[in-house]
C-alpha cells in the first residue's frame, strides 16, 4: 500500500506529441496518466487508440478545462452530459476541473479566468460543483488556477476562498503548487502559508509544472521543468500530508517522453524522501 | 458606485478580453457607447490594470488563432499570416467559440470565408478551408469495423443484391480544393488519405453515407447514367471491390 502510494507520485499529462512513442512502447516509469477530458470529446482515431492502450496498462484520470464551475450563467447541461458519457467510456480513477470561470452567455474563452473572492461567489460556485457532482454521480477535485488580476470586491484571500468552496461543495482539491507559486508572486501573498492552509483530507491530487518570468509578472506557461522553489513547496506539502498522487504538466516546448518521465521520477523520489522525513519525525 | 455582482463582473471582463483591438480600445468603445457606465475607471473594480487584463485578452485571441492556424495551415499559407490574422479576428467576432472543445472551433470557418470580402481576392479559399476541415473531421471520427475482401468473396451470389453498403464515419466527399472535380478524404487506421473521384463515384459515394443495398445502388447508377442494368451491376461490383480494399465500407453483417 505504502509503495503504491509512492508510485502515485509519478504521473504525467498525456499529450499528443507522445502518442507515437506510447503506441510503440511501454509507459515505463510513469505510474499513471491524466488526459484533458475535452480532447476526447470526438469519438475515434489515433487519440482513442492511444488512450485505450494506456487504459489497459495504467490508471487514467480525467482533467477538464471547460466545465466553468464559476460561470455566472451556470454549467452547461449539455457539457455535463458529454462528460458523463466520457466518464463511462474512460472509467477514470477520478475527475477534476478548475476553480475558475471560463465563458459567458454560452461562449467559451478556452481559458481559466479568475473569480472574485466573495461570499456570493463561494455560494454560487459551491452550488454548481454540487450540481455537477450530483449529475456525474461522483466527487470531483477542483484545481486552484494561476491568475494575473484580482478584484476590488474580493472580501477574502484566495486560499480562504478555495477552502470555503471546497467545504461548502464537499469536493476534493487538486492543489497546483506551481499555480500557487505564480499567483503568490503576482498578487504578493505567501505561497508557504497558502499550501499550509489547505486541509490535508481534501488534497486528492497535486500538479507540478514550469512557468516563465515575464518581468513584472510570472506566467503559467507549462513550458519547462519545475523550478527549485516549487519543488521545495512540494516537499513542504508532502512532509505535512503524506504521499499524494502527483502529476507533471508540460504543454509548450514539450520534451521527449523520456525527459518527461524523468521529471515524474524526480517527483516520485522527492515524495519518497519527504515521506521518510515525515515518518522519522512522527 | 454599486458593487458589481458576479454576472456583471463577468460580462465586463468578457467584453474587454474579447474586444478585437485590445482592452484599451474595448474600454473606449464601451465609454463611447455608454452602455456600461461602471466599466470605467478600470481601477475601481480591477486590481492589476489594463496591462494585466491584456494578458487574458492575448491568451484568448492567440490560443484560438493557434488552433485555426494549425487546422487551416494551407489557407494561412495562401493568404499570408497578416491577412489570416485579420480573417480570424473577424471570424471570432462573428462566431465566438460555442463548444467546450477547441477541436470544434473551425466548424464554420469555410462558410464564413465564402461570405467574407477575402473571397473576392481568393475565390477558392473557402474550398481549401472545406478541404482542410474534412481532414480535421475524419482524423478523429468514430472507428467502425470495415468490410473485408474475404467477406465479399465468401458471399453467396444470391445474397449480393441485399448486401448493405455504407461508408465509414471517417469519409467525406468534397470539391477538390484546386482544379475541378470531387475529392474523397478518408481515414484508414490512423492515417488520412485522399484521392480524386470520377463523376460517377462522386455521385454514388455521398449516397452511401446513409447506406444503400447493393441492388439499390445499381438502380441509382442505372437511373443516373442510363447504363444498361447488366453494365450497372458490373460497374457497382467493381466499385464495391475497390471501396472494400480501401476500407471505405462498414461491416454491417
Ligand atoms: Fe494544473
Coordinates of N, CA and C in Angstrom, one line a residue, chain B residues 3-230:
Chain B
X3 N -21.5 47.9 -6.0 CA -20.6 46.7 -6.3 C -21.2 45.9 -7.4
X4 N -20.4 45.5 -8.4 CA -21.0 44.6 -9.4 C -21.2 43.2 -8.8
X5 N -22.2 42.5 -9.3 CA -22.4 41.1 -8.9 C -21.6 40.2 -9.8
X6 N -21.6 38.9 -9.6 CA -20.7 38.0 -10.4 C -21.0 38.1 -11.9
X7 N -22.3 38.2 -12.2 CA -22.7 38.2 -13.6 C -22.2 39.5 -14.3
X8 N -22.4 40.6 -13.6 CA -22.0 41.9 -14.1 C -20.5 42.0 -14.3
X9 N -19.8 41.5 -13.3 CA -18.3 41.5 -13.4 C -17.8 40.6 -14.6
X10 N -18.5 39.4 -14.7 CA -18.0 38.6 -15.8 C -18.4 39.1 -17.2
X11 N -19.5 39.8 -17.3 CA -19.9 40.4 -18.6 C -18.9 41.4 -19.0
X12 N -18.5 42.3 -18.1 CA -17.5 43.3 -18.3 C -16.1 42.7 -18.7
X13 N -15.7 41.8 -17.9 CA -14.4 41.1 -18.2 C -14.4 40.5 -19.5
X14 N -15.5 39.8 -19.8 CA -15.7 39.1 -21.1 C -15.6 40.1 -22.3
X15 N -16.3 41.2 -22.2 CA -16.3 42.2 -23.3 C -14.9 42.7 -23.5
X16 N -14.2 42.9 -22.4 CA -12.9 43.5 -22.6 C -11.9 42.5 -23.1
X17 N -11.9 41.3 -22.7 CA -10.9 40.4 -23.2 C -11.2 39.9 -24.6
X18 N -12.4 40.0 -25.0 CA -12.7 39.6 -26.4 C -12.8 40.8 -27.4
X19 N -12.5 42.0 -26.8 CA -12.5 43.2 -27.7 C -11.5 43.0 -28.8
X20 N -11.8 43.2 -30.1 CA -10.9 42.8 -31.2 C -9.6 43.6 -31.2
X21 N -9.6 44.8 -30.7 CA -8.3 45.6 -30.7 C -7.7 45.8 -29.4
X22 N -7.9 44.9 -28.4 CA -7.3 45.0 -27.1 C -8.2 45.7 -26.1
X23 N -7.8 45.6 -24.8 CA -8.6 46.1 -23.7 C -8.8 47.6 -23.7
X24 N -7.7 48.3 -24.0 CA -7.8 49.8 -24.0 C -8.9 50.3 -25.0
X25 N -8.8 49.7 -26.2 CA -9.7 50.1 -27.3 C -11.1 49.6 -26.9
X26 N -11.2 48.5 -26.2 CA -12.5 48.0 -25.7 C -13.1 48.9 -24.7
X27 N -12.3 49.4 -23.8 CA -12.8 50.4 -22.8 C -13.3 51.7 -23.5
X28 N -12.6 52.1 -24.5 CA -13.0 53.3 -25.3 C -14.4 53.1 -25.9
X29 N -14.5 51.9 -26.5 CA -15.7 51.5 -27.2 C -16.9 51.5 -26.2
X30 N -16.7 51.0 -25.0 CA -17.7 50.9 -24.0 C -18.1 52.3 -23.6
X31 N -17.1 53.2 -23.4 CA -17.3 54.6 -23.0 C -18.1 55.3 -24.0
X32 N -17.7 55.1 -25.3 CA -18.4 55.8 -26.4 C -19.9 55.4 -26.5
X33 N -20.1 54.1 -26.3 CA -21.5 53.6 -26.4 C -22.3 53.9 -25.1
X34 N -21.6 54.1 -24.0 CA -22.2 54.4 -22.8 C -23.2 53.4 -22.2
X35 N -23.0 52.1 -22.7 CA -23.9 51.1 -22.2 C -23.4 50.3 -21.0
X36 N -22.3 50.7 -20.4 CA -21.9 50.1 -19.1 C -21.1 51.1 -18.4
X37 N -21.8 52.0 -17.7 CA -21.2 53.2 -17.1 C -20.2 52.8 -16.0
X38 N -20.3 51.6 -15.5 CA -19.3 51.2 -14.4 C -18.0 50.7 -14.9
X39 N -17.9 50.5 -16.2 CA -16.7 49.8 -16.8 C -15.5 50.7 -16.6
X40 N -15.6 52.0 -16.5 CA -14.5 52.8 -16.3 C -14.7 53.7 -15.1
X41 N -13.8 54.0 -14.2 CA -12.4 53.5 -14.4 C -12.2 52.1 -14.0
X42 N -11.3 51.5 -14.8 CA -11.0 50.1 -14.5 C -10.5 49.8 -13.1
X43 N -9.7 50.8 -12.6 CA -9.1 50.6 -11.3 C -10.1 50.5 -10.2
X44 N -11.4 50.9 -10.5 CA -12.4 50.9 -9.4 C -12.8 49.4 -9.2
X45 N -12.6 48.5 -10.1 CA -13.0 47.2 -9.8 C -11.9 46.1 -10.0
X46 N -10.9 46.5 -10.7 CA -9.8 45.5 -11.0 C -8.5 45.9 -10.3
X47 N -7.9 44.9 -9.7 CA -6.5 45.1 -9.2 C -5.6 44.5 -10.3
X48 N -4.8 45.4 -10.8 CA -3.8 44.9 -11.8 C -3.7 45.8 -13.1
X49 N -4.9 46.4 -13.5 CA -4.8 47.4 -14.6 C -4.9 46.7 -15.9
X50 N -4.9 47.6 -16.9 CA -5.1 47.3 -18.3 C -4.1 46.2 -18.8
X51 N -2.8 46.4 -18.4 CA -1.8 45.5 -19.0 C -2.0 44.1 -18.5
X52 N -2.5 44.0 -17.3 CA -2.7 42.6 -16.7 C -4.0 42.0 -17.4
X53 N -5.0 42.8 -17.7 CA -6.2 42.3 -18.4 C -5.8 41.9 -19.8
X54 N -4.8 42.7 -20.4 CA -4.4 42.3 -21.7 C -3.8 40.9 -21.8
X55 N -3.2 40.5 -20.7 CA -2.7 39.1 -20.7 C -3.8 38.1 -21.1
X56 N -5.0 38.4 -20.4 CA -6.1 37.5 -20.7 C -6.6 37.7 -22.2
X57 N -6.7 38.9 -22.6 CA -7.1 39.2 -24.0 C -6.2 38.5 -25.0
X58 N -4.9 38.6 -24.7 CA -4.0 37.9 -25.6 C -4.1 36.4 -25.6
X59 N -4.3 35.9 -24.4 CA -4.4 34.4 -24.3 C -5.6 34.0 -25.1
X60 N -6.7 34.7 -24.9 CA -8.0 34.4 -25.6 C -7.7 34.3 -27.1
X61 N -7.2 35.4 -27.7 CA -7.1 35.5 -29.1 C -6.0 34.6 -29.7
X62 N -4.9 34.6 -29.0 CA -3.8 33.8 -29.6 C -3.9 32.3 -29.5
X63 N -4.6 31.9 -28.4 CA -4.8 30.4 -28.3 C -5.8 30.0 -29.5
X64 N -6.8 30.8 -29.7 CA -7.7 30.4 -30.8 C -7.1 30.6 -32.2
X65 N -6.3 31.6 -32.3 CA -5.6 31.8 -33.6 C -4.7 30.6 -33.9
X66 N -4.0 30.1 -32.8 CA -3.1 29.0 -33.0 C -3.8 27.7 -33.4
X67 N -5.0 27.5 -32.9 CA -5.8 26.4 -33.3 C -6.2 26.5 -34.7
X68 N -6.6 27.6 -35.2 CA -7.1 27.8 -36.6 C -5.9 27.7 -37.5
X69 N -4.7 28.3 -37.1 CA -3.5 28.2 -37.9 C -3.1 26.7 -38.2
X70 N -3.3 25.9 -37.1 CA -3.0 24.5 -37.3 C -4.0 23.8 -38.2
X71 N -5.3 24.0 -37.9 CA -6.3 23.3 -38.7 C -6.4 23.8 -40.1
X72 N -6.0 25.1 -40.4 CA -6.1 25.7 -41.7 C -4.8 26.2 -42.2
X73 N -3.8 25.4 -42.1 CA -2.4 25.8 -42.4 C -2.2 26.2 -43.8
X74 N -2.9 25.5 -44.7 CA -2.8 25.8 -46.1 C -3.5 27.1 -46.5
X75 N -4.6 27.4 -45.8 CA -5.3 28.6 -46.0 C -4.4 29.8 -45.6
X76 N -3.8 29.6 -44.4 CA -2.9 30.7 -44.0 C -1.7 30.9 -44.9
X77 N -1.2 29.8 -45.4 CA 0.0 29.9 -46.4 C -0.5 30.6 -47.7
X78 N -1.7 30.4 -48.0 CA -2.2 31.0 -49.3 C -2.4 32.6 -49.1
X79 N -3.0 33.0 -48.0 CA -3.3 34.4 -47.9 C -2.2 35.2 -47.1
X80 N -1.3 34.5 -46.5 CA -0.3 35.2 -45.7 C -0.7 35.4 -44.2
X81 N 0.3 35.5 -43.4 CA 0.0 35.5 -41.9 C -0.9 36.7 -41.5
X82 N -0.6 37.9 -42.1 CA -1.3 39.1 -41.7 C -2.8 39.0 -42.0
X83 N -3.1 38.6 -43.3 CA -4.5 38.6 -43.7 C -5.2 37.5 -43.0
X84 N -4.5 36.4 -42.7 CA -5.1 35.3 -41.9 C -5.5 35.7 -40.5
X85 N -4.6 36.5 -39.9 CA -4.8 37.0 -38.6 C -6.1 37.9 -38.6
X86 N -6.2 38.8 -39.6 CA -7.4 39.6 -39.7 C -8.6 38.8 -39.9
X87 N -8.5 37.8 -40.8 CA -9.7 36.9 -41.1 C -10.1 36.3 -39.8
X88 N -9.2 35.8 -39.0 CA -9.6 35.1 -37.7 C -10.2 36.1 -36.7
X89 N -9.7 37.3 -36.7 CA -10.3 38.4 -35.9 C -11.8 38.5 -36.2
X90 N -12.0 38.6 -37.5 CA -13.4 38.8 -38.0 C -14.2 37.6 -37.6
X91 N -13.6 36.4 -37.8 CA -14.4 35.1 -37.6 C -14.8 35.0 -36.1
X92 N -13.8 35.3 -35.2 CA -14.1 35.2 -33.8 C -15.2 36.2 -33.3
X93 N -15.2 37.4 -34.0 CA -16.3 38.3 -33.7 C -17.6 37.8 -34.1
X94 N -17.7 37.2 -35.2 CA -18.9 36.7 -35.8 C -19.3 35.4 -35.0
X95 N -18.3 34.5 -34.7 CA -18.6 33.2 -34.1 C -17.6 33.0 -32.9
X96 N -17.9 33.6 -31.8 CA -17.1 33.3 -30.6 C -17.2 31.8 -30.3
X97 N -16.2 31.2 -29.8 CA -16.3 29.7 -29.5 C -17.5 29.4 -28.7
X98 N -18.3 28.4 -29.2 CA -19.5 28.0 -28.5 C -19.5 26.5 -28.2
X99 N -18.3 25.9 -28.3 CA -18.2 24.5 -27.9 C -17.1 24.3 -26.9
X100 N -17.3 23.3 -26.0 CA -16.2 23.2 -24.9 C -14.9 22.7 -25.4
X101 N -14.9 22.1 -26.6 CA -13.6 21.6 -27.1 C -13.1 22.5 -28.2
X102 N -11.8 22.8 -28.2 CA -11.2 23.6 -29.2 C -11.3 23.0 -30.6
X103 N -11.4 21.7 -30.6 CA -11.5 21.0 -31.9 C -12.6 21.5 -32.8
X104 N -13.7 22.0 -32.1 CA -14.9 22.4 -32.9 C -14.7 23.9 -33.4
X105 N -13.7 24.5 -33.1 CA -13.6 26.0 -33.3 C -13.7 26.3 -34.8
X106 N -13.1 25.5 -35.7 CA -13.1 25.8 -37.1 C -14.4 25.4 -37.9
X107 N -15.3 24.9 -37.2 CA -16.5 24.3 -37.8 C -17.2 25.2 -38.9
X108 N -17.3 26.5 -38.6 CA -18.0 27.4 -39.5 C -17.0 28.2 -40.4
X109 N -15.7 27.9 -40.3 CA -14.7 28.8 -40.9 C -14.9 28.8 -42.4
X110 N -15.1 27.7 -43.1 CA -15.2 27.7 -44.6 C -16.4 28.5 -45.0
X111 N -17.5 28.3 -44.4 CA -18.7 29.0 -44.8 C -18.5 30.5 -44.5
X112 N -17.8 30.8 -43.4 CA -17.6 32.2 -43.1 C -16.7 32.9 -44.2
X113 N -15.7 32.1 -44.6 CA -14.8 32.6 -45.7 C -15.6 32.9 -47.0
X114 N -16.5 32.0 -47.3 CA -17.2 32.1 -48.6 C -18.0 33.4 -48.6
X115 N -18.4 34.0 -47.4 CA -19.2 35.2 -47.4 C -18.4 36.4 -47.1
X116 N -17.1 36.2 -46.8 CA -16.2 37.3 -46.4 C -15.6 38.0 -47.6
X117 N -15.2 39.3 -47.4 CA -14.5 40.0 -48.5 C -13.3 39.3 -49.1
X118 N -12.6 38.5 -48.3 CA -11.4 37.9 -48.7 C -11.7 36.9 -49.9
X119 N -12.9 36.5 -50.0 CA -13.3 35.5 -51.1 C -13.2 36.2 -52.4
X120 N -13.3 37.5 -52.5 CA -13.2 38.2 -53.8 C -11.7 38.1 -54.3
X121 N -10.8 38.2 -53.4 CA -9.4 38.1 -53.9 C -9.0 36.7 -54.0
X122 N -9.6 35.8 -53.1 CA -9.2 34.4 -53.1 C -10.4 33.6 -53.3
X123 N -10.9 33.5 -54.5 CA -12.2 32.8 -54.7 C -12.2 31.3 -54.4
X124 N -11.1 30.7 -54.3 CA -11.1 29.2 -54.0 C -10.7 29.0 -52.5
X125 N -10.6 30.0 -51.7 CA -10.1 29.9 -50.3 C -11.1 29.1 -49.5
X126 N -12.4 29.3 -49.7 CA -13.4 28.6 -49.0 C -13.3 27.1 -49.3
X127 N -13.1 26.7 -50.6 CA -12.9 25.3 -50.9 C -11.7 24.7 -50.2
X128 N -10.7 25.5 -50.2 CA -9.5 25.0 -49.5 C -9.8 24.8 -48.0
X129 N -10.5 25.7 -47.4 CA -10.8 25.6 -46.0 C -11.7 24.3 -45.8
X130 N -12.7 24.1 -46.7 CA -13.5 22.9 -46.6 C -12.7 21.6 -46.7
X131 N -11.7 21.7 -47.5 CA -10.8 20.5 -47.6 C -10.0 20.3 -46.3
X132 N -9.5 21.3 -45.8 CA -8.7 21.2 -44.6 C -9.6 20.7 -43.4
X133 N -10.8 21.3 -43.4 CA -11.7 20.9 -42.3 C -12.1 19.4 -42.4
X134 N -12.3 18.9 -43.7 CA -12.6 17.5 -43.9 C -11.5 16.6 -43.3
X135 N -10.3 17.0 -43.5 CA -9.2 16.3 -42.9 C -9.2 16.3 -41.4
X136 N -9.6 17.4 -40.8 CA -9.7 17.5 -39.3 C -10.8 16.6 -38.9
X137 N -12.0 16.6 -39.6 CA -13.1 15.8 -39.2 C -12.9 14.3 -39.2
X138 N -12.2 13.9 -40.3 CA -12.0 12.4 -40.4 C -10.9 11.9 -39.5
X139 N -10.0 12.8 -39.1 CA -8.9 12.3 -38.2 C -9.4 11.6 -36.9
X140 N -10.5 12.2 -36.3 CA -10.9 11.6 -35.0 C -12.4 11.2 -35.1
X141 N -12.9 11.0 -36.3 CA -14.3 10.4 -36.4 C -14.3 9.0 -35.8
X142 N -15.5 8.5 -35.6 CA -15.7 7.2 -34.9 C -15.0 6.1 -35.7
X143 N -14.4 5.2 -34.9 CA -13.9 4.0 -35.5 C -15.0 3.0 -35.8
X144 N -15.0 2.4 -36.9 CA -16.1 1.4 -37.2 C -15.4 0.2 -37.8
X145 N -16.0 -1.0 -37.7 CA -15.5 -2.2 -38.3 C -15.7 -2.1 -39.8
X146 N -14.7 -2.5 -40.6 CA -14.8 -2.3 -42.1 C -15.0 -3.7 -42.7
X147 N -15.7 -3.6 -43.9 CA -15.9 -4.8 -44.7 C -14.6 -5.3 -45.2
X148 N -14.3 -6.6 -45.2 CA -13.1 -7.2 -45.7 C -13.3 -7.9 -47.0
X149 N -12.3 -7.9 -47.8 CA -12.4 -8.5 -49.2 C -12.8 -10.0 -49.0
X150 N -12.3 -10.7 -48.0 CA -12.6 -12.1 -47.8 C -14.1 -12.3 -47.6
X151 N -14.7 -11.3 -46.8 CA -16.2 -11.4 -46.6 C -16.9 -11.3 -47.9
X152 N -16.4 -10.4 -48.7 CA -17.1 -10.2 -50.0 C -17.0 -11.4 -50.9
X153 N -15.8 -12.0 -50.9 CA -15.5 -13.2 -51.7 C -16.4 -14.4 -51.2
X154 N -16.6 -14.4 -49.9 CA -17.4 -15.6 -49.3 C -18.9 -15.4 -49.5
X155 N -19.3 -14.3 -50.0 CA -20.7 -14.0 -50.1 C -21.4 -14.9 -51.2
X156 N -22.5 -15.6 -50.8 CA -23.3 -16.3 -51.8 C -23.9 -15.4 -52.9
X157 N -23.8 -15.8 -54.1 CA -24.3 -14.9 -55.2 C -25.7 -14.3 -55.0
X158 N -26.6 -15.1 -54.4 CA -28.0 -14.6 -54.2 C -28.1 -13.7 -53.0
X159 N -27.0 -13.6 -52.2 CA -27.0 -12.6 -51.1 C -26.5 -11.2 -51.5
X160 N -25.9 -11.2 -52.7 CA -25.3 -9.9 -53.2 C -26.3 -8.7 -53.3
X161 N -27.5 -8.9 -53.9 CA -28.4 -7.8 -54.0 C -28.7 -7.1 -52.7
X162 N -28.8 -7.9 -51.7 CA -29.3 -7.3 -50.4 C -28.1 -6.9 -49.5
X163 N -26.8 -7.0 -50.0 CA -25.7 -6.6 -49.2 C -25.8 -5.1 -48.9
X164 N -25.8 -4.8 -47.6 CA -25.9 -3.4 -47.2 C -24.5 -2.7 -47.3
X165 N -24.6 -1.5 -48.0 CA -23.3 -0.8 -48.2 C -23.5 0.6 -47.5
X166 N -22.5 0.9 -46.7 CA -22.5 2.2 -46.0 C -21.0 2.6 -45.8
X167 N -20.7 3.9 -46.1 CA -19.3 4.3 -45.9 C -19.0 4.5 -44.4
X168 N -17.8 4.4 -44.1 CA -17.3 4.6 -42.7 C -17.6 6.0 -42.3
X169 N -17.6 6.3 -40.9 CA -17.8 7.6 -40.4 C -16.7 8.6 -40.8
X170 N -15.5 8.1 -41.0 CA -14.4 8.9 -41.3 C -14.2 9.0 -42.8
X171 N -15.2 9.4 -43.6 CA -15.1 9.6 -45.0 C -15.9 10.9 -45.4
X172 N -15.3 11.7 -46.3 CA -16.0 12.9 -46.8 C -15.8 13.0 -48.3
X173 N -16.8 13.4 -49.0 CA -16.6 13.8 -50.4 C -16.8 15.3 -50.5
X174 N -15.8 15.9 -51.0 CA -15.8 17.4 -51.1 C -15.3 17.8 -52.5
X175 N -15.5 19.1 -52.8 CA -15.0 19.6 -54.1 C -13.5 19.7 -54.0
X176 N -12.8 19.3 -55.0 CA -11.3 19.4 -55.0 C -10.9 20.9 -54.7
X177 N -10.0 21.1 -53.8 CA -9.6 22.4 -53.4 C -9.0 23.2 -54.5
X178 N -8.3 22.5 -55.4 CA -7.8 23.2 -56.6 C -8.1 22.4 -57.8
X179 N -8.4 23.0 -58.9 CA -8.8 22.2 -60.0 C -10.3 21.8 -59.9
X180 N -10.7 20.9 -60.8 CA -12.1 20.6 -60.9 C -12.4 19.2 -60.2
X181 N -13.6 18.9 -60.2 CA -14.0 17.5 -59.7 C -14.1 17.4 -58.2
X182 N -14.3 16.2 -57.8 CA -14.5 15.9 -56.4 C -13.3 15.1 -55.8
X183 N -13.2 15.2 -54.5 CA -12.1 14.6 -53.8 C -12.7 13.8 -52.7
X184 N -12.2 12.6 -52.5 CA -12.5 11.7 -51.4 C -11.5 11.9 -50.3
X185 N -11.9 12.2 -49.1 CA -11.0 12.3 -47.9 C -11.4 11.3 -46.9
X186 N -10.6 10.3 -46.6 CA -11.0 9.3 -45.6 C -9.8 8.8 -44.7
X187 N -10.2 8.1 -43.7 CA -9.2 7.6 -42.8 C -9.1 6.1 -42.8
X188 N -7.9 5.6 -42.9 CA -7.7 4.1 -42.8 C -6.8 3.9 -41.7
X189 N -7.2 3.2 -40.7 CA -6.3 3.1 -39.5 C -6.2 4.5 -38.9
X190 N -5.0 5.0 -38.7 CA -4.8 6.3 -38.1 C -4.5 7.4 -39.2
X191 N -4.4 6.9 -40.4 CA -3.9 7.8 -41.4 C -5.0 8.4 -42.3
X192 N -4.9 9.6 -42.7 CA -5.9 10.3 -43.5 C -5.4 10.2 -45.0
X193 N -6.3 9.7 -45.8 CA -5.9 9.6 -47.2 C -6.9 10.4 -48.1
X194 N -6.5 10.6 -49.3 CA -7.4 11.4 -50.2 C -7.1 10.9 -51.7
X195 N -8.1 10.9 -52.5 CA -7.9 10.7 -53.9 C -9.1 11.3 -54.7
X196 N -8.8 11.7 -56.0 CA -9.8 12.3 -56.8 C -10.9 11.3 -57.2
X197 N -12.1 11.7 -57.4 CA -13.2 10.8 -57.8 C -13.6 11.2 -59.2
X198 N -14.0 10.2 -59.9 CA -14.6 10.5 -61.2 C -16.1 10.9 -61.0
X199 N -16.8 11.3 -62.0 CA -18.1 11.9 -61.8 C -19.1 10.9 -61.2
X200 N -18.9 9.6 -61.6 CA -19.9 8.6 -61.2 C -19.7 8.3 -59.7
X201 N -18.4 8.1 -59.3 CA -18.2 7.9 -57.8 C -18.6 9.1 -57.0
X202 N -18.4 10.3 -57.6 CA -18.7 11.5 -56.8 C -20.2 11.6 -56.6
X203 N -21.0 11.0 -57.4 CA -22.4 10.9 -57.2 C -22.9 9.8 -56.3
X204 N -22.2 8.7 -56.4 CA -22.6 7.5 -55.7 C -22.2 7.5 -54.2
X205 N -20.9 7.9 -54.0 CA -20.4 7.8 -52.6 C -21.1 8.6 -51.5
X206 N -21.5 9.8 -51.8 CA -22.2 10.6 -50.8 C -23.6 9.9 -50.4
X207 N -24.2 9.2 -51.3 CA -25.4 8.5 -51.1 C -25.2 7.4 -50.0
X208 N -24.0 6.8 -50.0 CA -23.7 5.7 -49.1 C -23.4 6.2 -47.7
X209 N -23.3 7.5 -47.5 CA -23.2 7.9 -46.1 C -24.4 7.4 -45.3
X210 N -25.6 7.4 -45.9 CA -26.8 6.9 -45.2 C -27.0 5.4 -45.4
X211 N -26.3 4.8 -46.4 CA -26.5 3.4 -46.5 C -27.5 3.0 -47.6
X212 N -27.1 2.1 -48.5 CA -28.0 1.5 -49.5 C -27.6 0.0 -49.7
X213 N -28.6 -0.7 -50.2 CA -28.2 -2.1 -50.6 C -27.5 -2.0 -51.9
X214 N -26.8 -3.1 -52.2 CA -26.1 -3.3 -53.5 C -27.1 -3.0 -54.6
X215 N -28.2 -3.7 -54.5 CA -29.2 -3.6 -55.6 C -29.7 -2.1 -55.8
X216 N -29.9 -1.4 -54.6 CA -30.4 0.0 -54.7 C -29.4 0.9 -55.4
X217 N -28.1 0.6 -55.1 CA -27.0 1.4 -55.7 C -26.9 1.1 -57.2
X218 N -27.1 -0.1 -57.6 CA -27.1 -0.4 -59.1 C -28.3 0.3 -59.7
X219 N -29.4 0.3 -59.1 CA -30.6 1.0 -59.6 C -30.3 2.5 -59.7
X220 N -29.6 3.1 -58.7 CA -29.3 4.5 -58.7 C -28.4 4.8 -59.9
X221 N -27.4 4.0 -60.1 CA -26.5 4.2 -61.2 C -27.2 4.1 -62.6
X222 N -28.0 3.1 -62.7 CA -28.9 2.9 -63.9 C -29.7 4.1 -64.2
X223 N -30.3 4.7 -63.2 CA -31.1 5.9 -63.4 C -30.3 7.1 -63.7
X224 N -29.1 7.3 -63.0 CA -28.3 8.4 -63.2 C -27.7 8.5 -64.6
X225 N -27.1 7.3 -65.0 CA -26.3 7.3 -66.2 C -27.0 6.7 -67.4
X226 N -28.1 6.1 -67.2 CA -28.8 5.4 -68.3 C -28.1 4.1 -68.7
X227 N -27.1 3.7 -67.9 CA -26.4 2.5 -68.2 C -27.3 1.3 -68.2
X228 N -27.1 0.3 -69.1 CA -27.9 -0.9 -69.0 C -27.7 -1.5 -67.7
X229 N -28.8 -2.3 -67.3 CA -28.8 -2.9 -65.9 C -27.6 -3.8 -65.7
X230 N -27.3 -4.6 -66.7 CA -26.1 -5.5 -66.5 C -24.8 -4.8 -66.4

